[in-house]
Coordinates of C-alpha atoms and ligand atoms in Angstrom, one line a residue:
M1 CA -4.0 4.2 -7.9
C2 CA -2.3 5.8 -10.9
G3 CA 1.1 7.4 -10.5
I4 CA 1.9 11.0 -11.6
V5 CA 5.2 12.7 -12.0
A6 CA 6.3 16.0 -13.5
Y7 CA 9.4 18.1 -13.9
I8 CA 10.3 21.7 -14.6
G9 CA 13.8 23.1 -14.7
N10 CA 17.0 23.1 -16.7
K11 CA 17.4 19.3 -17.2
E12 CA 15.9 17.2 -19.9
A13 CA 12.5 16.2 -18.5
Y14 CA 11.8 12.9 -20.4
P15 CA 14.4 10.7 -18.6
I16 CA 13.3 12.0 -15.3
L17 CA 9.7 11.3 -16.1
I18 CA 10.4 7.8 -17.4
K19 CA 12.5 6.8 -14.4
G20 CA 9.8 8.3 -12.1
L21 CA 7.1 6.4 -13.8
Q22 CA 9.0 3.2 -13.4
R23 CA 9.2 3.9 -9.7
L24 CA 5.5 4.6 -9.6
E25 CA 4.5 1.7 -11.7
Y26 CA 3.4 -0.2 -8.6
R27 CA 0.4 2.3 -8.5
G28 CA -1.0 1.0 -11.8
Y29 CA 0.3 -0.3 -15.1
D30 CA -2.5 -0.3 -17.5
S31 CA -1.0 2.4 -19.6
A32 CA 1.6 5.2 -19.5
G33 CA 2.0 8.6 -21.1
V34 CA 4.0 11.8 -21.1
A35 CA 3.5 15.4 -22.4
L36 CA 6.6 17.5 -23.0
L37 CA 6.7 21.1 -23.8
K38 CA 9.2 22.0 -26.5
D39 CA 9.3 25.3 -28.5
N40 CA 5.9 26.3 -27.1
H41 CA 4.3 23.1 -28.4
V42 CA 3.0 20.2 -26.3
N43 CA 4.3 16.8 -27.6
L44 CA 2.1 14.0 -26.3
Y45 CA 3.1 10.3 -26.3
K46 CA 0.9 7.6 -24.7
K47 CA 0.6 3.9 -24.9
Q48 CA -1.4 1.1 -23.4
G49 CA 0.7 -1.3 -21.3
K50 CA 3.7 -0.7 -19.2
V51 CA 6.2 2.2 -19.0
S52 CA 8.6 0.1 -21.1
D53 CA 6.0 0.0 -23.9
L54 CA 5.8 3.7 -23.8
E55 CA 9.5 4.0 -23.9
N56 CA 9.8 1.7 -26.9
Y57 CA 7.0 3.7 -28.7
A58 CA 8.5 7.1 -27.9
K59 CA 11.9 6.2 -29.3
Q60 CA 10.9 7.3 -32.7
F61 CA 9.9 10.8 -31.6
D62 CA 11.4 13.9 -30.2
T63 CA 11.3 13.6 -26.5
S64 CA 13.3 16.7 -25.7
G65 CA 12.0 19.5 -23.5
K66 CA 12.7 20.8 -20.0
I67 CA 9.2 20.7 -18.7
G68 CA 6.9 17.7 -18.8
I69 CA 4.3 15.6 -17.1
G70 CA 3.9 11.8 -17.0
H71 CA 1.4 9.3 -15.8
T72 CA 1.0 5.5 -15.2
R73 CA -2.6 4.4 -15.1
W74 CA -4.8 2.0 -13.1
A75 CA -8.0 2.2 -15.1
T76 CA -11.2 3.3 -13.4
H77 CA -13.3 5.0 -16.1
G78 CA -12.7 3.7 -19.6
L79 CA -10.7 0.8 -21.0
P80 CA -7.0 0.6 -20.6
N81 CA -6.2 1.7 -24.2
D82 CA -4.0 4.4 -25.8
I83 CA -6.8 7.0 -26.0
N84 CA -7.8 6.7 -22.4
S85 CA -4.2 7.0 -21.3
H86 CA -3.1 10.2 -19.6
P87 CA -2.1 13.0 -20.2
H88 CA -5.3 14.3 -21.6
T89 CA -5.3 17.5 -23.6
S90 CA -7.5 20.5 -24.4
M91 CA -9.0 20.5 -27.9
D92 CA -6.4 22.8 -29.2
G93 CA -3.7 20.6 -27.7
K94 CA -2.3 23.5 -25.6
I95 CA -3.1 22.3 -22.2
A96 CA -2.3 18.8 -20.9
I97 CA -3.3 17.2 -17.6
I98 CA -2.4 14.1 -15.5
H99 CA -4.8 12.9 -12.8
N100 CA -4.9 10.4 -10.0
G101 CA -8.3 10.0 -8.4
I102 CA -11.9 9.9 -9.5
I103 CA -14.1 12.8 -10.5
E104 CA -17.5 11.7 -9.3
N105 CA -19.6 14.4 -11.0
Y106 CA -17.8 14.1 -14.4
D107 CA -21.0 13.1 -16.2
S108 CA -22.9 16.3 -15.5
I109 CA -19.8 18.5 -16.1
K110 CA -19.3 16.6 -19.4
E111 CA -22.9 17.3 -20.5
Q112 CA -22.5 21.0 -19.9
L113 CA -19.2 21.1 -21.7
I114 CA -20.6 19.2 -24.7
S115 CA -23.5 21.7 -24.8
R116 CA -20.8 24.4 -25.1
G117 CA -19.2 22.7 -28.0
Y118 CA -16.5 20.7 -26.3
E119 CA -15.6 17.3 -27.9
F120 CA -14.3 14.5 -25.8
K121 CA -11.8 12.0 -27.1
S122 CA -11.7 9.6 -24.2
Q123 CA -14.1 7.8 -21.9
T124 CA -12.2 9.1 -18.8
D125 CA -13.5 11.2 -16.0
T126 CA -10.2 13.2 -16.2
E127 CA -10.9 14.8 -19.5
V128 CA -13.6 17.0 -18.1
I129 CA -11.0 18.8 -16.0
V130 CA -8.8 19.9 -18.9
H131 CA -11.8 21.2 -20.9
L132 CA -13.1 22.9 -17.8
I133 CA -9.8 24.7 -17.3
D134 CA -9.7 25.6 -21.0
D135 CA -13.3 27.0 -20.8
I136 CA -12.5 29.1 -17.8
L137 CA -9.2 30.4 -19.3
K138 CA -11.1 31.5 -22.4
K139 CA -14.1 33.0 -20.6
E140 CA -12.7 34.5 -17.4
G141 CA -9.4 36.0 -18.6
V142 CA -7.7 34.6 -15.5
D143 CA -4.2 33.0 -15.3
L144 CA -3.6 29.2 -15.3
A145 CA -3.5 28.7 -11.5
E146 CA -6.7 30.6 -11.0
A147 CA -8.4 28.7 -13.8
V148 CA -7.3 25.4 -12.1
R149 CA -8.7 26.7 -8.8
L150 CA -12.0 27.7 -10.3
A151 CA -12.3 24.4 -12.2
L152 CA -11.6 22.4 -9.1
M153 CA -14.4 24.3 -7.3
S154 CA -16.9 22.6 -9.6
V155 CA -15.4 19.2 -9.2
I156 CA -16.6 16.5 -6.7
G157 CA -14.2 13.7 -6.0
A158 CA -10.6 12.9 -5.5
Y159 CA -7.7 14.3 -7.4
A160 CA -4.0 14.8 -7.6
I161 CA -3.4 16.7 -10.8
V162 CA -0.6 18.4 -12.7
V163 CA -1.4 20.9 -15.5
L164 CA 0.9 22.1 -18.2
S165 CA 0.1 24.7 -20.8
S166 CA 2.0 26.0 -23.8
D167 CA 0.8 29.5 -22.9
Y168 CA 2.6 29.2 -19.6
P169 CA 5.9 27.7 -20.6
D170 CA 7.7 28.5 -17.4
Q171 CA 5.3 26.9 -14.9
L172 CA 3.3 23.8 -13.8
V173 CA 0.2 24.0 -11.7
C174 CA -0.7 21.1 -9.4
A175 CA -3.4 20.4 -6.8
R176 CA -4.6 17.6 -4.6
K177 CA -7.6 16.4 -2.7
S178 CA -7.7 12.9 -1.2
S179 CA -4.9 11.6 -3.6
P180 CA -1.3 12.2 -2.7
L181 CA 1.1 14.8 -4.2
V182 CA 4.6 15.7 -3.2
V183 CA 6.6 18.7 -4.5
G184 CA 10.4 18.2 -4.6
I185 CA 12.4 21.4 -4.5
G186 CA 15.5 20.8 -6.6
Q187 CA 18.9 22.3 -6.1
E188 CA 19.0 24.1 -9.4
N189 CA 15.8 26.1 -9.2
D190 CA 14.0 23.1 -10.5
F191 CA 10.9 21.2 -9.3
Y192 CA 9.8 17.6 -9.2
L193 CA 6.1 16.7 -8.6
A194 CA 5.0 13.1 -7.9
S195 CA 2.5 10.9 -6.2
D196 CA 5.1 9.9 -3.7
A197 CA 8.8 10.7 -3.0
T198 CA 10.3 7.7 -4.9
P199 CA 10.8 9.6 -8.2
I200 CA 12.2 12.6 -6.4
I201 CA 14.7 11.1 -3.9
E202 CA 17.7 10.9 -6.2
Y203 CA 17.4 14.6 -7.1
T204 CA 16.5 16.3 -3.8
K205 CA 15.6 15.6 -0.2
Q206 CA 13.7 18.8 0.3
V207 CA 10.0 18.1 -0.2
V208 CA 6.6 19.7 0.5
Y209 CA 3.6 17.4 0.9
L210 CA 0.6 19.2 -0.4
N211 CA -2.5 19.2 1.8
D212 CA -6.0 18.6 0.7
E213 CA -7.5 21.3 -1.5
E214 CA -4.2 23.0 -2.0
I215 CA -3.1 24.3 -5.4
A216 CA 0.6 24.8 -6.0
T217 CA 2.3 26.7 -8.8
V218 CA 6.0 25.8 -9.5
S219 CA 7.5 28.5 -11.7
L220 CA 11.1 29.0 -13.0
K221 CA 10.7 32.7 -12.1
E222 CA 8.8 32.7 -8.9
G223 CA 9.5 29.4 -7.3
L224 CA 6.8 27.6 -5.3
K225 CA 3.6 29.3 -4.5
I226 CA 0.7 27.5 -2.7
I227 CA -2.9 28.7 -2.3
N228 CA -5.9 26.8 -1.1
I229 CA -9.2 26.3 -2.9
K230 CA -10.5 29.4 -1.1
N231 CA -7.7 31.4 -2.6
Q232 CA -5.8 31.9 0.6
E233 CA -2.1 31.9 0.4
K234 CA -0.3 29.1 2.3
S235 CA 3.3 28.9 3.4
P236 CA 5.0 25.7 2.2
Y237 CA 6.2 23.4 5.0
V238 CA 9.5 22.0 3.7
Q239 CA 10.5 18.5 5.0
E240 CA 13.6 16.5 4.7
L241 CA 13.2 13.0 3.1
E242 CA 14.7 10.1 5.1
M243 CA 14.3 7.5 2.3
Q244 CA 17.5 5.9 0.9
I245 CA 17.9 5.5 -2.9
E246 CA 19.2 1.9 -2.5
S247 CA 15.9 0.9 -1.0
L248 CA 14.2 1.6 -4.4
E249 CA 16.4 -0.8 -6.3
K250 CA 16.4 -4.6 -6.6
G251 CA 19.9 -5.1 -5.1
G252 CA 20.7 -8.2 -7.0
F253 CA 17.3 -10.0 -6.5
E254 CA 15.3 -11.0 -9.5
H255 CA 12.2 -9.3 -8.2
F256 CA 11.3 -6.6 -5.6
M257 CA 9.0 -9.1 -3.9
L258 CA 11.9 -11.6 -3.3
K259 CA 14.1 -8.8 -2.1
E260 CA 11.5 -7.6 0.3
I261 CA 10.8 -11.1 1.6
F262 CA 14.6 -11.4 2.3
E263 CA 14.7 -8.0 3.9
Q264 CA 12.4 -9.0 6.7
P265 CA 15.0 -9.8 9.4
R266 CA 16.2 -6.2 9.0
S267 CA 12.7 -4.6 8.6
I268 CA 11.4 -6.3 11.7
R269 CA 14.4 -5.2 13.6
D270 CA 14.1 -1.7 12.3
C271 CA 10.5 -1.7 13.4
F272 CA 11.3 -2.5 17.0
R273 CA 14.6 -0.7 17.2
G274 CA 14.6 1.8 20.1
R275 CA 11.1 0.6 21.1
L276 CA 12.0 -2.5 23.1
N277 CA 14.5 -3.6 25.7
S278 CA 13.9 -6.9 27.3
E279 CA 17.0 -6.6 29.6
E280 CA 15.7 -3.3 31.0
G281 CA 12.1 -4.5 30.8
W282 CA 10.4 -1.9 28.7
V283 CA 8.5 -1.4 25.5
Q284 CA 7.5 2.0 24.2
L285 CA 5.9 3.5 21.1
G286 CA 6.7 7.2 21.3
G287 CA 4.0 8.3 18.9
L288 CA 1.3 6.8 21.0
K289 CA 2.6 8.0 24.4
D290 CA 0.0 10.7 24.8
Y291 CA -2.8 8.3 24.1
E292 CA -1.8 5.4 26.4
Q293 CA -4.2 6.3 29.2
R294 CA -7.0 6.6 26.7
L295 CA -6.1 3.3 25.1
I296 CA -6.1 1.4 28.4
H297 CA -9.4 3.0 29.4
A298 CA -11.0 2.8 26.0
N299 CA -14.4 1.2 25.7
R300 CA -12.9 -0.7 22.8
L301 CA -10.4 -0.4 20.0
V302 CA -11.8 -0.6 16.5
M303 CA -9.2 -1.4 13.9
V304 CA -9.9 -0.5 10.3
A305 CA -7.9 -1.5 7.2
C306 CA -8.0 -3.1 3.8
G307 CA -6.3 -6.1 2.2
T308 CA -3.2 -7.4 3.8
S309 CA -3.3 -4.7 6.5
W310 CA -6.7 -6.1 7.5
H311 CA -5.0 -9.4 8.1
A312 CA -2.4 -7.7 10.3
C313 CA -5.3 -6.1 12.3
Q314 CA -6.7 -9.6 12.8
V315 CA -3.4 -10.8 14.3
G316 CA -3.5 -7.6 16.4
E317 CA -6.9 -8.4 17.7
Y318 CA -5.6 -11.8 19.1
L319 CA -2.6 -10.1 20.6
I320 CA -4.2 -7.1 22.2
E321 CA -7.2 -9.0 23.6
D322 CA -5.1 -11.9 24.9
L323 CA -2.1 -10.0 26.3
A324 CA -3.7 -6.6 27.3
R325 CA -7.3 -7.8 27.8
I326 CA -8.7 -4.8 25.9
N327 CA -11.7 -5.4 23.7
V328 CA -10.8 -5.1 20.0
E329 CA -12.9 -5.2 16.9
V330 CA -11.6 -5.4 13.3
E331 CA -13.4 -3.9 10.4
Y332 CA -12.9 -3.6 6.7
A333 CA -12.6 0.2 6.2
S334 CA -14.8 0.0 3.1
E335 CA -17.6 -1.5 5.2
F336 CA -17.1 0.6 8.3
R337 CA -17.4 3.9 6.4
Y338 CA -20.8 3.1 4.9
R339 CA -22.6 1.2 7.6
N340 CA -23.2 4.0 10.1
P341 CA -21.1 2.3 12.8
I342 CA -21.7 3.0 16.5
I343 CA -18.6 4.9 17.6
N344 CA -18.4 7.1 20.5
E345 CA -15.8 9.2 22.3
N346 CA -14.6 6.3 24.5
D347 CA -13.7 4.3 21.4
I348 CA -10.3 4.5 19.8
V349 CA -10.1 3.8 16.2
I350 CA -6.8 2.4 14.8
A351 CA -6.2 2.7 11.1
L352 CA -3.6 0.3 9.6
T353 CA -2.3 1.0 6.1
Q354 CA 1.0 0.3 4.5
S355 CA 0.8 3.2 2.0
G356 CA -1.1 5.6 4.2
E357 CA -3.2 6.5 1.1
T358 CA -5.9 3.9 0.9
A359 CA -9.1 5.8 0.1
D360 CA -11.5 3.7 2.2
T361 CA -9.2 3.8 5.2
L362 CA -8.9 7.6 4.9
A363 CA -12.7 7.8 4.7
A364 CA -13.1 5.5 7.7
I365 CA -10.7 7.8 9.7
E366 CA -12.8 10.9 8.8
L367 CA -16.0 9.2 9.8
A368 CA -14.5 8.1 13.2
K369 CA -13.3 11.6 13.8
Q370 CA -16.7 13.0 13.0
K371 CA -18.2 10.7 15.6
G372 CA -15.8 12.0 18.2
A373 CA -13.4 9.1 18.4
K374 CA -9.6 9.5 18.7
V375 CA -7.9 8.0 15.7
L376 CA -4.5 6.5 15.6
G377 CA -2.7 5.5 12.5
I378 CA -0.1 2.8 11.8
T379 CA 1.6 3.3 8.5
N380 CA 4.8 2.7 6.6
V381 CA 4.9 5.9 4.7
V382 CA 6.2 9.0 6.5
G383 CA 4.2 12.1 5.6
S384 CA 1.4 10.0 4.0
S385 CA -2.2 11.2 4.2
V386 CA -3.1 8.8 7.0
S387 CA -0.1 10.0 9.1
R388 CA -1.5 13.5 8.8
A389 CA -5.2 12.7 9.1
T390 CA -4.9 10.9 12.5
H391 CA -4.4 12.3 16.0
A392 CA -1.3 10.2 16.6
G393 CA 0.3 7.0 15.4
S394 CA 3.3 4.8 14.8
Y395 CA 5.4 4.3 11.7
T396 CA 6.3 0.7 10.8
H397 CA 9.8 1.6 9.5
A398 CA 9.8 -1.3 7.0
G399 CA 11.3 0.9 4.2
P400 CA 9.7 1.4 0.8
E401 CA 7.8 -1.7 -0.4
I402 CA 7.7 -1.8 -4.2
G403 CA 6.3 -5.3 -4.9
V404 CA 2.6 -4.9 -5.2
A405 CA 2.0 -7.9 -2.9
S406 CA 2.8 -6.8 0.6
T407 CA 5.4 -8.8 2.5
K408 CA 7.7 -6.9 4.7
A409 CA 5.1 -4.2 5.4
F410 CA 2.8 -6.9 6.8
T411 CA 5.4 -8.3 9.2
A412 CA 6.3 -4.8 10.3
Q413 CA 2.6 -4.0 11.0
V414 CA 2.4 -7.2 13.0
T415 CA 5.5 -6.2 14.9
V416 CA 4.1 -2.7 15.8
L417 CA 0.9 -4.4 17.0
T418 CA 2.9 -6.8 19.0
L419 CA 4.7 -3.9 20.6
M420 CA 1.4 -2.1 21.2
A421 CA -0.1 -5.2 22.9
L422 CA 3.0 -5.6 25.1
R423 CA 3.0 -1.9 26.0
L424 CA -0.7 -1.9 26.9
A425 CA -0.3 -5.2 28.8
H426 CA 2.6 -3.7 30.7
I427 CA 0.7 -0.7 31.8
R428 CA -2.4 -2.6 32.7
G429 CA -0.4 -5.2 34.5
T430 CA -2.1 -8.1 32.7
L431 CA 1.3 -9.9 32.2
S432 CA 3.6 -11.0 34.9
R433 CA 7.1 -9.6 35.0
S434 CA 8.5 -12.9 33.8
E435 CA 5.9 -13.3 31.0
F436 CA 6.7 -9.8 29.8
H437 CA 10.4 -10.5 29.9
Q438 CA 10.1 -13.8 28.0
L439 CA 7.9 -12.2 25.3
T440 CA 10.1 -9.2 24.8
A441 CA 13.3 -11.2 24.7
E442 CA 11.7 -13.6 22.2
L443 CA 10.6 -10.7 20.0
E444 CA 14.2 -9.6 19.9
R445 CA 15.2 -13.0 18.7
I446 CA 12.5 -13.0 15.9
P447 CA 14.8 -11.4 13.2
D448 CA 17.3 -14.2 13.6
K449 CA 14.6 -16.8 13.4
V450 CA 13.2 -15.2 10.2
Q451 CA 16.7 -15.5 8.8
R452 CA 16.8 -19.2 9.5
I453 CA 13.5 -19.6 7.7
L454 CA 14.9 -17.8 4.7
E455 CA 17.6 -20.5 4.5
S456 CA 14.8 -23.0 3.6
N457 CA 14.2 -21.1 0.4
D458 CA 15.5 -24.0 -1.8
K459 CA 13.3 -26.6 0.0
I460 CA 10.3 -24.3 -0.3
K461 CA 11.0 -23.8 -4.0
E462 CA 10.9 -27.6 -4.5
I463 CA 7.5 -27.8 -2.8
A464 CA 6.4 -24.9 -5.0
H465 CA 7.4 -26.9 -8.0
I466 CA 5.2 -29.8 -7.1
Y467 CA 2.1 -27.6 -6.6
H468 CA 2.6 -24.8 -9.1
Q469 CA 0.0 -26.2 -11.5
A470 CA -2.7 -26.4 -8.9
T471 CA -6.0 -24.7 -9.7
N472 CA -7.2 -24.3 -6.1
A473 CA -5.6 -24.2 -2.7
L474 CA -6.8 -24.1 0.9
Y475 CA -5.0 -22.5 3.8
L476 CA -5.9 -23.5 7.3
G477 CA -4.9 -22.1 10.7
R478 CA -6.4 -21.6 14.2
G479 CA -6.0 -18.7 16.6
S480 CA -3.6 -16.0 15.3
S481 CA -2.6 -18.5 12.6
F482 CA -6.0 -18.1 11.0
P483 CA -5.2 -14.6 9.7
V484 CA -1.8 -16.0 8.6
A485 CA -3.8 -18.6 6.6
L486 CA -5.9 -15.7 5.1
E487 CA -2.7 -13.8 4.2
G488 CA -1.1 -17.0 2.7
A489 CA -4.1 -17.5 0.5
L490 CA -4.2 -13.9 -0.5
K491 CA -0.5 -13.9 -1.4
L492 CA -1.0 -16.9 -3.6
K493 CA -4.1 -15.7 -5.5
E494 CA -2.8 -12.1 -6.0
I495 CA 0.4 -13.1 -7.7
S496 CA -0.1 -16.6 -9.2
Y497 CA -3.9 -16.3 -10.0
I498 CA -4.6 -19.7 -8.4
H499 CA -7.9 -19.6 -6.5
A500 CA -7.0 -19.9 -2.8
E501 CA -9.0 -19.6 0.4
G502 CA -8.0 -19.1 3.9
Y503 CA -10.1 -20.7 6.6
P504 CA -10.2 -21.2 10.3
A505 CA -9.1 -24.9 10.4
A506 CA -12.2 -26.0 12.3
E507 CA -14.6 -24.2 9.9
M508 CA -13.3 -26.3 7.0
K509 CA -15.9 -28.9 7.7
H510 CA -18.7 -26.4 7.2
G511 CA -18.0 -26.0 3.5
P512 CA -14.5 -26.2 2.0
I513 CA -14.2 -29.9 2.9
A514 CA -16.5 -30.6 -0.1
L515 CA -13.7 -29.3 -2.4
I516 CA -11.0 -31.6 -1.1
D517 CA -9.8 -34.4 -3.4
E518 CA -6.3 -35.7 -4.3
E519 CA -5.6 -32.7 -6.4
M520 CA -6.2 -30.1 -3.7
P521 CA -3.2 -28.8 -1.8
V522 CA -4.1 -27.8 1.8
F523 CA -1.5 -25.6 3.5
V524 CA -1.9 -25.9 7.3
I525 CA -0.2 -23.9 10.0
A526 CA 0.3 -26.6 12.6
T527 CA 2.9 -25.1 14.9
K528 CA 3.2 -26.2 18.6
G529 CA 0.7 -24.4 20.9
T530 CA -2.7 -24.5 22.4
S531 CA -4.6 -25.7 19.4
Y532 CA -2.0 -28.1 18.1
E533 CA -4.0 -31.3 18.8
K534 CA -7.1 -29.7 17.3
V535 CA -5.2 -28.9 14.1
V536 CA -3.9 -32.4 14.0
S537 CA -7.5 -33.6 13.9
N538 CA -8.3 -31.2 11.1
I539 CA -5.3 -32.6 9.1
Q540 CA -6.7 -36.1 9.6
E541 CA -10.0 -34.9 8.2
V542 CA -8.2 -33.7 5.1
K543 CA -6.1 -36.8 4.8
A544 CA -9.3 -39.0 5.0
R545 CA -10.4 -37.2 1.8
K546 CA -7.0 -37.7 0.1
G547 CA -6.1 -34.0 0.2
K548 CA -2.5 -33.1 0.0
I549 CA -1.1 -31.6 3.2
I550 CA 1.7 -29.1 3.2
S551 CA 2.3 -28.1 6.8
I552 CA 4.2 -25.4 8.6
V553 CA 5.5 -27.1 11.7
T554 CA 7.7 -26.2 14.7
E555 CA 11.3 -27.6 14.4
G556 CA 11.4 -31.0 15.9
D557 CA 7.8 -31.8 15.3
V558 CA 7.0 -35.5 14.8
Q559 CA 3.3 -36.0 14.6
V560 CA 2.3 -33.5 11.9
K561 CA 5.3 -34.2 9.8
E562 CA 4.2 -37.9 9.6
L563 CA 0.8 -36.9 8.4
S564 CA 2.0 -34.4 5.9
D565 CA 2.9 -34.8 2.2
H566 CA 5.4 -32.0 2.7
Y567 CA 6.4 -29.9 5.6
I568 CA 8.3 -26.7 6.3
E569 CA 9.9 -26.2 9.7
I570 CA 10.0 -22.9 11.5
P571 CA 12.0 -22.3 14.7
E572 CA 10.1 -22.7 18.0
T573 CA 8.8 -19.4 19.4
D574 CA 6.2 -18.1 21.8
E575 CA 2.7 -18.8 20.4
H576 CA 2.0 -15.0 20.2
L577 CA 4.8 -14.5 17.8
V578 CA 4.1 -17.4 15.5
P579 CA 2.4 -15.1 12.8
L580 CA 5.8 -13.3 12.4
L581 CA 7.4 -16.6 11.4
A582 CA 4.7 -18.7 9.8
T583 CA 4.0 -16.0 7.3
I584 CA 7.5 -16.1 5.8
P585 CA 7.4 -19.6 4.2
L586 CA 4.0 -18.9 2.7
Q587 CA 5.3 -15.7 1.1
I588 CA 8.2 -17.6 -0.3
L589 CA 6.0 -20.4 -1.6
S590 CA 3.6 -18.0 -3.4
Y591 CA 6.6 -16.2 -4.9
H592 CA 8.1 -19.3 -6.4
I593 CA 4.7 -20.7 -7.6
A594 CA 4.0 -17.4 -9.4
V595 CA 7.5 -17.3 -11.0
M596 CA 7.0 -20.9 -12.2
R597 CA 3.7 -20.0 -13.7
G598 CA 5.3 -17.1 -15.6
C599 CA 3.4 -14.4 -13.7
N600 CA 4.7 -10.9 -13.1
V601 CA 5.1 -11.1 -9.4
D602 CA 5.9 -7.5 -8.8
Q603 CA 3.0 -6.2 -10.8
P604 CA 0.2 -8.7 -10.8
R605 CA -2.6 -8.2 -13.2
N606 CA -5.4 -5.7 -12.3
L607 CA -3.8 -4.9 -8.9
A608 CA -2.2 -1.8 -7.6
K609 CA -0.4 -1.2 -4.4
S610 CA -1.9 2.1 -3.4
V611 CA -5.6 2.1 -3.8
T612 CA -6.6 5.7 -3.8
V613 CA -10.1 5.1 -5.2
E614 CA -12.9 3.5 -3.2
Ligands
LIG1 C1 -4.0 -3.0 -2.2 C2 -2.7 -3.7 -2.2 C3 -2.6 -4.6 -1.0 C4 -2.8 -3.8 0.3 C5 -4.1 -3.1 0.3 C6 -4.3 -2.1 1.4 O1 -5.0 -3.9 -2.4 O2 -2.5 -4.5 -3.4 O3 -1.3 -5.2 -0.9 O4 -2.8 -4.7 1.4 O5 -4.2 -2.3 -0.9 O6 -3.3 -1.1 1.3 P1 -2.7 -0.3 2.5 O7 -1.7 0.6 1.9 O8 -3.8 0.5 3.1 O9 -2.1 -1.2 3.5

């Protein structure tokens, strides 16, 4: 959480910082701030609220300067107010810092600094770093980069920081540990620093992803210099960004979330492009090739993830167990990391994460590695921490997802897991040739079927209108439609703030049935398949209690339609691929309900897209 951006060069820094912060706002939007260096003086502007609030506020001041740092905050320590906003400064105002992460031992450092006469303005953990740097500079007579290094040696926790000092007007010093940081190398001897590449892409494609415990100095005179915390020099590994600038803009849609929902025919196709050919009868995932034998002989696959990615894992469990007959377990990364799990060398751990930066998922990966397991990563973000922390993996190729509520990243994750299940089934021979052909051919047809569902947007909007004032909602599904129900409920609660629960349809009678009355919308995934009749019975149980049924049915369905107050049809498909289709109308429904309730769908309250704190 929190987004950081910085610039040093010959351009005006402020517009670059503001635009960068807007791009990073998905990482937190409790407050925003900038520090700009002008005539050897640090000008500091910070404001509670969104980047636009900062912009309005800063209009009255001088925002010129060719070196600056900016921050958008997701509050952890201290209220989201102006004072706790970053940047934080040293007492003399000469040093300014921005930080993403958590300093776990800030309390004891703060005590020591207070005893040495330091006064704290904010309640943040971050402020200790700037005073510590200041203290070291004054005492040790070292330069800024060395002071940052020494300060970080006393710090326990996670950080991506950028430090600016009026005594070092031609450089910025940055460092990272467990929180991401990218250095963009500009074409005019200038540098861009940011939490991810989105603020950088329009200026340069040459980037360096800092590794954990690396400290970089970007200087107008000396360029980029990287050392590690042990003071060993590191040579920068420059990479070319593949991201396209258009993918960061709304492209005529009212919200990023709607754009991303509508991108799914393309993102799903991009995900399987070059990995699947039903005519020739093959599926491959290049990144996993070297691990295929281990995968098919694994004692079990343990999938770890958080949030929506955890729901994708649950779909993956159904697919891999059913198609490839390999034992799969799904765990919340946050639980896995702290419960001393039994993992051995014959287990393979698969970490799923859209951002590739989720702190709990990264910690789960480290734990699994310590226990001797091979760890594979499935992520959407090239160069992300997870892609580097794992032994091998696959990218989902969904393109940048800006809306905080995940949509296209989820369907891309499910697509990769479907490919994985098919590949493993193929090698293990657990599917007949014709079953394999049918499934792969059907997967190739999924983008067109998603497109057809998108054409129901207006009808779904009408249904959304009927239920947008609900206070509770229940989502039911069986088999792999159960995680779809969980995901449907999560989407609704995240962006519309309606309390919603997903349940396995049969479990409803063990609790949630007590909640059902004529006010309660119950969304049921009731597509054709093995448990169709069972779901019909569950629908009858809801109807008997006067609940409202909104069903997702297969085109041509008769029985469920008759029982439903409203229904949304999706094209017929193989049962294994239903999650890729049934998810779409639920996303659209949540989107419209949230818009009708006046909610900020792209930046729901209290949430952030990239959760880099545990
Ligand atoms: C946050 C986001 C969710 C996301 C979850 C896991 O909670 O708001 O949309 O599913 O983090 O993120 P990851 O990047 O690991 O998939």
